PDB file of C-alpha atoms in Angstrom:
ATOM      1  CA  MET A  12     -10.264  20.153  19.244  1.00 48.00           C
ATOM      2  CA  ARG A  13     -11.777  23.167  17.663  1.00 56.00           C
ATOM      3  CA  TRP A  14     -13.862  23.489  14.050  1.00 51.00           C
ATOM      4  CA  TRP A  15     -11.042  25.268  12.477  1.00 50.00           C
ATOM      5  CA  THR A  16      -8.015  22.561  13.618  1.00 56.00           C
ATOM      6  CA  GLY A  17      -9.974  20.441  11.907  1.00 54.00           C
ATOM      7  CA  GLY A  18     -10.263  22.652   8.973  1.00 55.00           C
ATOM      8  CA  TRP A  19      -7.105  23.271   8.814  1.00 54.00           C
ATOM      9  CA  MET A  20      -6.006  19.738   8.337  1.00 61.00           C
ATOM     10  CA  VAL A  21      -7.603  18.669   5.820  1.00 57.00           C
ATOM     11  CA  ALA A  22      -6.581  22.390   3.938  1.00 57.00           C
ATOM     12  CA  ALA A  23      -2.903  20.308   4.829  1.00 55.00           C
ATOM     13  CA  MET A  24      -3.956  17.163   3.464  1.00 56.00           C
ATOM     14  CA  VAL A  25      -5.324  18.576  -0.400  1.00 47.00           C
ATOM     15  CA  VAL A  26      -1.971  20.832  -0.614  1.00 49.00           C
ATOM     16  CA  LEU A  27      -0.029  17.550   0.145  1.00 51.00           C
ATOM     17  CA  ALA A  28      -1.995  15.297  -2.265  1.00 50.00           C
ATOM     18  CA  GLY A  29      -1.812  18.369  -4.960  1.00 48.00           C
ATOM     19  CA  CYS A  30       2.130  18.249  -4.267  1.00 46.00           C
ATOM     20  CA  HIS A  31       2.950  14.319  -4.839  1.00 43.00           C
ATOM     21  CA  ALA A  32       0.310  14.416  -8.275  1.00 40.00           C
ATOM     22  CA  SER A  33       2.655  17.213  -9.973  1.00 37.00           C
ATOM     23  CA  GLU A  34       5.733  14.510  -9.276  1.00 40.00           C
ATOM     24  CA  GLY A  35       3.525  11.849 -11.122  1.00 40.00           C
ATOM     25  CA  GLY A  36       5.417   9.158  -8.658  1.00 39.00           C
ATOM     26  CA  GLY A  37       4.141   6.084  -8.289  1.00 38.00           C
ATOM     27  CA  PRO A  38       4.985   3.307  -5.230  1.00 37.00           C
ATOM     28  CA  VAL A  39       8.616   1.465  -4.923  1.00 37.00           C
ATOM     29  CA  GLY A  40       8.538  -1.655  -6.247  1.00 35.00           C
ATOM     30  CA  GLY A  41       5.837  -2.811  -6.369  1.00 35.00           C
ATOM     31  CA  PRO A  42       2.884  -2.896  -8.332  1.00 36.00           C
ATOM     32  CA  SER A  43       0.421   0.123  -8.509  1.00 33.00           C
ATOM     33  CA  ASP A  44      -2.896  -1.901  -7.122  1.00 36.00           C
ATOM     34  CA  ASP A  45      -4.444  -1.589  -4.116  1.00 35.00           C
ATOM     35  CA  THR A  46      -1.929  -4.202  -2.325  1.00 33.00           C
ATOM     36  CA  SER A  47       0.677  -2.103  -2.173  1.00 34.00           C
ATOM     37  CA  SER A  48      -0.343   1.769  -0.789  1.00 38.00           C
ATOM     38  CA  VAL A  49       2.537   3.440   0.503  1.00 41.00           C
ATOM     39  CA  SER A  50       2.164   7.480   1.290  1.00 42.00           C
ATOM     40  CA  PRO A  51       3.197   9.619  -0.586  1.00 39.00           C
ATOM     41  CA  ALA A  52       6.654  10.374   1.251  1.00 39.00           C
ATOM     42  CA  THR A  53       7.667   6.744   0.745  1.00 39.00           C
ATOM     43  CA  GLU A  54       7.238   6.524  -3.179  1.00 37.00           C
ATOM     44  CA  GLY A  55       9.483   7.333  -6.396  1.00 34.00           C
ATOM     45  CA  PRO A  56      13.107   6.416  -5.560  1.00 32.00           C
ATOM     46  CA  SER A  57      14.912   8.714  -3.705  1.00 32.00           C
ATOM     47  CA  ALA A  58      19.232   9.388  -3.509  1.00 30.00           C
ATOM     48  CA  SER A  59      17.927  12.419  -0.766  1.00 32.00           C
ATOM     49  CA  ALA A  60      16.013   9.363   1.419  1.00 35.00           C
ATOM     50  CA  THR A  61      19.635   8.565   2.764  1.00 36.00           C
ATOM     51  CA  GLY A  62      21.437  11.027   4.052  1.00 39.00           C
ATOM     52  CA  PRO A  63      20.984  14.166   5.662  1.00 42.00           C
ATOM     53  CA  SER A  64      20.708  16.704   2.951  1.00 42.00           C
ATOM     54  CA  ALA A  65      16.822  15.074   1.833  1.00 45.00           C
ATOM     55  CA  ALA A  66      15.273  18.364   0.593  1.00 54.00           C
ATOM     56  CA  PRO A  67      12.773  20.019   2.096  1.00 50.00           C
ATOM     57  CA  GLY A  68       9.126  17.805   1.857  1.00 59.00           C
ATOM     58  CA  SER A  69      10.651  14.823   0.855  1.00 82.00           C
ATOM     59  CA  CYS A  70      10.600  13.569   4.022  1.00 89.00           C
ATOM     60  CA  ALA A  71       7.011  12.663   6.089  1.00 91.00           C
ATOM     61  CA  ALA A  72       6.607  13.845   9.971  1.00 90.00           C
ATOM     62  CA  GLY A  73       3.669  13.205  11.686  1.00 92.00           C
ATOM     63  CA  HIS A  74       2.235   9.501  10.696  1.00 94.00           C
ATOM     64  CA  ALA A  75       2.505   7.555   7.875  1.00 94.00           C
ATOM     65  CA  LYS A  76       1.342   4.463   6.383  1.00 95.00           C
ATOM     66  CA  VAL A  77       3.253   1.553   4.608  1.00 95.00           C
ATOM     67  CA  THR A  78       1.786  -1.859   2.904  1.00 95.00           C
ATOM     68  CA  VAL A  79       3.283  -4.550   1.864  1.00 94.00           C
ATOM     69  CA  GLY A  80       1.526  -7.005   0.020  1.00 92.00           C
ATOM     70  CA  PRO A  81       2.061 -10.262  -2.171  1.00 90.00           C
ATOM     71  CA  GLY A  82       4.524  -9.505  -5.217  1.00 88.00           C
ATOM     72  CA  ASP A  83       6.331  -6.036  -3.832  1.00 91.00           C
ATOM     73  CA  ALA A  84      10.108  -5.623  -4.122  1.00 92.00           C
ATOM     74  CA  VAL A  85      11.534  -7.019  -0.085  1.00 93.00           C
ATOM     75  CA  GLU A  86      12.722  -3.774   0.526  1.00 95.00           C
ATOM     76  CA  ARG A  87      12.346  -0.152   0.417  1.00 95.00           C
ATOM     77  CA  ARG A  88      13.183   2.782   1.591  1.00 96.00           C
ATOM     78  CA  LEU A  89      12.063   5.437   3.417  1.00 94.00           C
ATOM     79  CA  CYS A  90      12.647   9.001   4.952  1.00 95.00           C
ATOM     80  CA  VAL A  91      10.846  10.463   7.759  1.00 94.00           C
ATOM     81  CA  ARG A  92      11.303  13.396  10.759  1.00 93.00           C
ATOM     82  CA  PRO A  93      11.768  12.943  13.731  1.00 93.00           C
ATOM     83  CA  GLY A  94       9.199  12.075  15.649  1.00 93.00           C
ATOM     84  CA  THR A  95       6.932   9.903  13.478  1.00 93.00           C
ATOM     85  CA  VAL A  96       4.785   7.514  13.867  1.00 95.00           C
ATOM     86  CA  VAL A  97       4.787   4.387  10.934  1.00 95.00           C
ATOM     87  CA  SER A  98       2.100   2.120  10.612  1.00 96.00           C
ATOM     88  CA  LEU A  99       3.279  -1.421   8.597  1.00 96.00           C
ATOM     89  CA  VAL A 100       1.104  -3.373   7.037  1.00 96.00           C
ATOM     90  CA  LEU A 101       1.885  -6.767   6.137  1.00 95.00           C
ATOM     91  CA  ARG A 102      -0.093  -8.422   3.709  1.00 96.00           C
ATOM     92  CA  PRO A 103      -1.171 -12.259   3.833  1.00 93.00           C
ATOM     93  CA  ARG A 104       1.991 -13.733   1.689  1.00 90.00           C
ATOM     94  CA  THR A 105       1.034 -16.720  -1.185  1.00 88.00           C
ATOM     95  CA  ASP A 106       3.116 -19.042  -0.067  1.00 87.00           C
ATOM     96  CA  ASP A 107       2.959 -20.716   3.054  1.00 83.00           C
ATOM     97  CA  LYS A 108       5.239 -18.486   4.932  1.00 89.00           C
ATOM     98  CA  ARG A 109       3.449 -16.654   7.651  1.00 91.00           C
ATOM     99  CA  TRP A 110       4.886 -13.316   9.224  1.00 93.00           C
ATOM    100  CA  THR A 111       6.259 -14.030  12.312  1.00 93.00           C
ATOM    101  CA  ALA A 112       7.801 -10.807  13.953  1.00 93.00           C
ATOM    102  CA  VAL A 113       9.323  -7.445  13.150  1.00 95.00           C
ATOM    103  CA  ARG A 114      13.152  -5.999  14.715  1.00 95.00           C
ATOM    104  CA  SER A 115      14.755  -2.966  14.216  1.00 95.00           C
ATOM    105  CA  SER A 116      18.630  -2.935  13.512  1.00 95.00           C
ATOM    106  CA  ALA A 117      18.931   0.293  16.133  1.00 94.00           C
ATOM    107  CA  PRO A 118      16.112   0.560  18.994  1.00 93.00           C
ATOM    108  CA  ALA A 119      16.866   3.883  20.344  1.00 92.00           C
ATOM    109  CA  LEU A 120      16.243   5.043  17.205  1.00 94.00           C
ATOM    110  CA  VAL A 121      12.596   3.012  15.728  1.00 95.00           C
ATOM    111  CA  LEU A 122      11.636   1.059  18.405  1.00 94.00           C
ATOM    112  CA  ALA A 123       8.785  -1.078  16.337  1.00 94.00           C
ATOM    113  CA  SER A 124       6.335  -2.058  18.506  1.00 92.00           C
ATOM    114  CA  GLY A 125       2.258  -2.757  18.834  1.00 91.00           C
ATOM    115  CA  TRP A 126       2.897  -6.092  17.046  1.00 93.00           C
ATOM    116  CA  ARG A 127       0.001  -8.438  16.437  1.00 94.00           C
ATOM    117  CA  VAL A 128      -1.409 -10.539  13.578  1.00 92.00           C
ATOM    118  CA  ASP A 129      -5.173 -10.670  12.061  1.00 92.00           C
ATOM    119  CA  ALA A 130      -7.194 -13.368  11.941  1.00 90.00           C
ATOM    120  CA  ASP A 131      -7.106 -13.211   8.056  1.00 90.00           C
ATOM    121  CA  GLY A 132      -3.340 -12.782   8.176  1.00 89.00           C
ATOM    122  CA  THR A 133      -2.272  -9.230   8.116  1.00 94.00           C
ATOM    123  CA  SER A 134       0.182  -8.113  10.502  1.00 95.00           C
ATOM    124  CA  ARG A 135       0.514  -4.813  11.544  1.00 96.00           C
ATOM    125  CA  ALA A 136       2.813  -2.999  13.333  1.00 96.00           C
ATOM    126  CA  SER A 137       3.993   0.629  14.876  1.00 96.00           C
ATOM    127  CA  LEU A 138       7.221   1.783  14.270  1.00 95.00           C
ATOM    128  CA  ARG A 139       8.367   5.023  17.200  1.00 95.00           C
ATOM    129  CA  CYS A 140      11.273   7.140  15.408  1.00 94.00           C
ATOM    130  CA  ALA A 141      13.800   9.087  17.643  1.00 90.00           C
ATOM    131  CA  GLY A 142      11.774  12.820  18.644  1.00 87.00           C
ATOM    132  CA  THR A 143      15.630  14.384  19.096  1.00 85.00           C
ATOM    133  CA  ARG A 144      17.704  12.083  17.117  1.00 83.00           C
ATOM    134  CA  ALA A 145      18.961  11.596  13.256  1.00 89.00           C
ATOM    135  CA  GLY A 146      20.399   8.801  11.890  1.00 93.00           C
ATOM    136  CA  ALA A 147      19.320   5.200  10.569  1.00 94.00           C
ATOM    137  CA  ALA A 148      17.874   1.766  10.992  1.00 95.00           C
ATOM    138  CA  GLU A 149      16.766  -1.655   9.280  1.00 96.00           C
ATOM    139  CA  VAL A 150      13.398  -2.813  10.311  1.00 96.00           C
ATOM    140  CA  THR A 151      13.095  -6.245   8.577  1.00 95.00           C
ATOM    141  CA  ALA A 152       9.985  -9.021   9.445  1.00 94.00           C
ATOM    142  CA  SER A 153      10.737 -12.048   9.196  1.00 94.00           C
ATOM    143  CA  ALA A 154       8.377 -15.842   8.164  1.00 92.00           C
ATOM    144  CA  LYS A 155       8.115 -18.422   8.097  1.00 90.00           C
ATOM    145  CA  ALA A 156       6.232 -21.499   7.651  1.00 87.00           C
ATOM    146  CA  PRO A 157       4.482 -22.906  10.686  1.00 83.00           C
ATOM    147  CA  ASP A 158       4.723 -26.266  10.487  1.00 83.00           C
ATOM    148  CA  VAL A 159       8.511 -26.210   9.387  1.00 83.00           C
ATOM    149  CA  ALA A 160      11.466 -26.419  12.429  1.00 82.00           C
ATOM    150  CA  GLY A 161      13.877 -23.847  12.288  1.00 81.00           C
ATOM    151  CA  ALA A 162      13.988 -20.215  12.650  1.00 84.00           C
ATOM    152  CA  ALA A 163      12.151 -17.652  10.453  1.00 87.00           C
ATOM    153  CA  ARG A 164      13.996 -15.621   7.544  1.00 91.00           C
ATOM    154  CA  VAL A 165      13.980 -12.162   6.913  1.00 93.00           C
ATOM    155  CA  ALA A 166      11.312 -11.303   4.583  1.00 92.00           C
ATOM    156  CA  PHE A 167      11.377  -7.962   3.876  1.00 94.00           C
ATOM    157  CA  THR A 168      13.291  -4.383   4.927  1.00 96.00           C
ATOM    158  CA  LEU A 169      12.705  -1.442   5.373  1.00 96.00           C
ATOM    159  CA  HIS A 170      15.429   1.535   4.963  1.00 96.00           C
ATOM    160  CA  VAL A 171      14.088   4.126   7.546  1.00 95.00           C
ATOM    161  CA  SER A 172      16.118   7.252   7.520  1.00 94.00           C
ATOM    162  CA  VAL A 173      15.536   9.459  10.688  1.00 93.00           C
ATOM    163  CA  VAL A 174      16.522  13.181   8.826  1.00 92.00           C
ATOM    164  CA  PRO A 175      16.290  16.506  11.410  1.00 89.00           C
ATOM    165  CA  TYR A 176      14.151  19.447  10.445  1.00 84.00           C
ATOM    166  CA  PRO A 177      16.158  22.499   8.272  1.00 81.00           C
ATOM    167  CA  THR A 178      17.381  24.834  10.671  1.00 79.00           C
ATOM    168  CA  GLN A 179      17.743  28.419   9.901  1.00 72.00           C
ATOM    169  CA  GLY A 180      20.916  30.723  10.359  1.00 59.00           C
TER     170      GLY A 180
END
């Protein structure tokens, strides 16, 4: 990678951070501490995150990160462009339950892969969005107490909308 490529990437991040700061948004449904960080594309209530009429620049493209901590909302919305990879980080729960799995309602649109649970109880998954399709999918994370019989229940839902890039003409 050439040095100027890294410079352009840094410049793009500065511009994106500046755009976010002017919006004054905060994390959706969660406190503003370090346990509930989300990428700028997931912030602020947005009706445009549910349909193909999303405003340019309001959807995440390339990479996005969603972190869910104790006390955060049990549902979030995320608007992404085709081909985006979302890193989902599930912080350890305060109750006796542990994260068990992540599932997608539409694996052809949003594929959940790379599931792992760290030693400290933090769970991670990679959500890979389709490169050419548009649509919506629900990604659910289930949790259950390890010593209790029965199936795990859905503890968090991420509503992912894949919105195509606008076309010219």
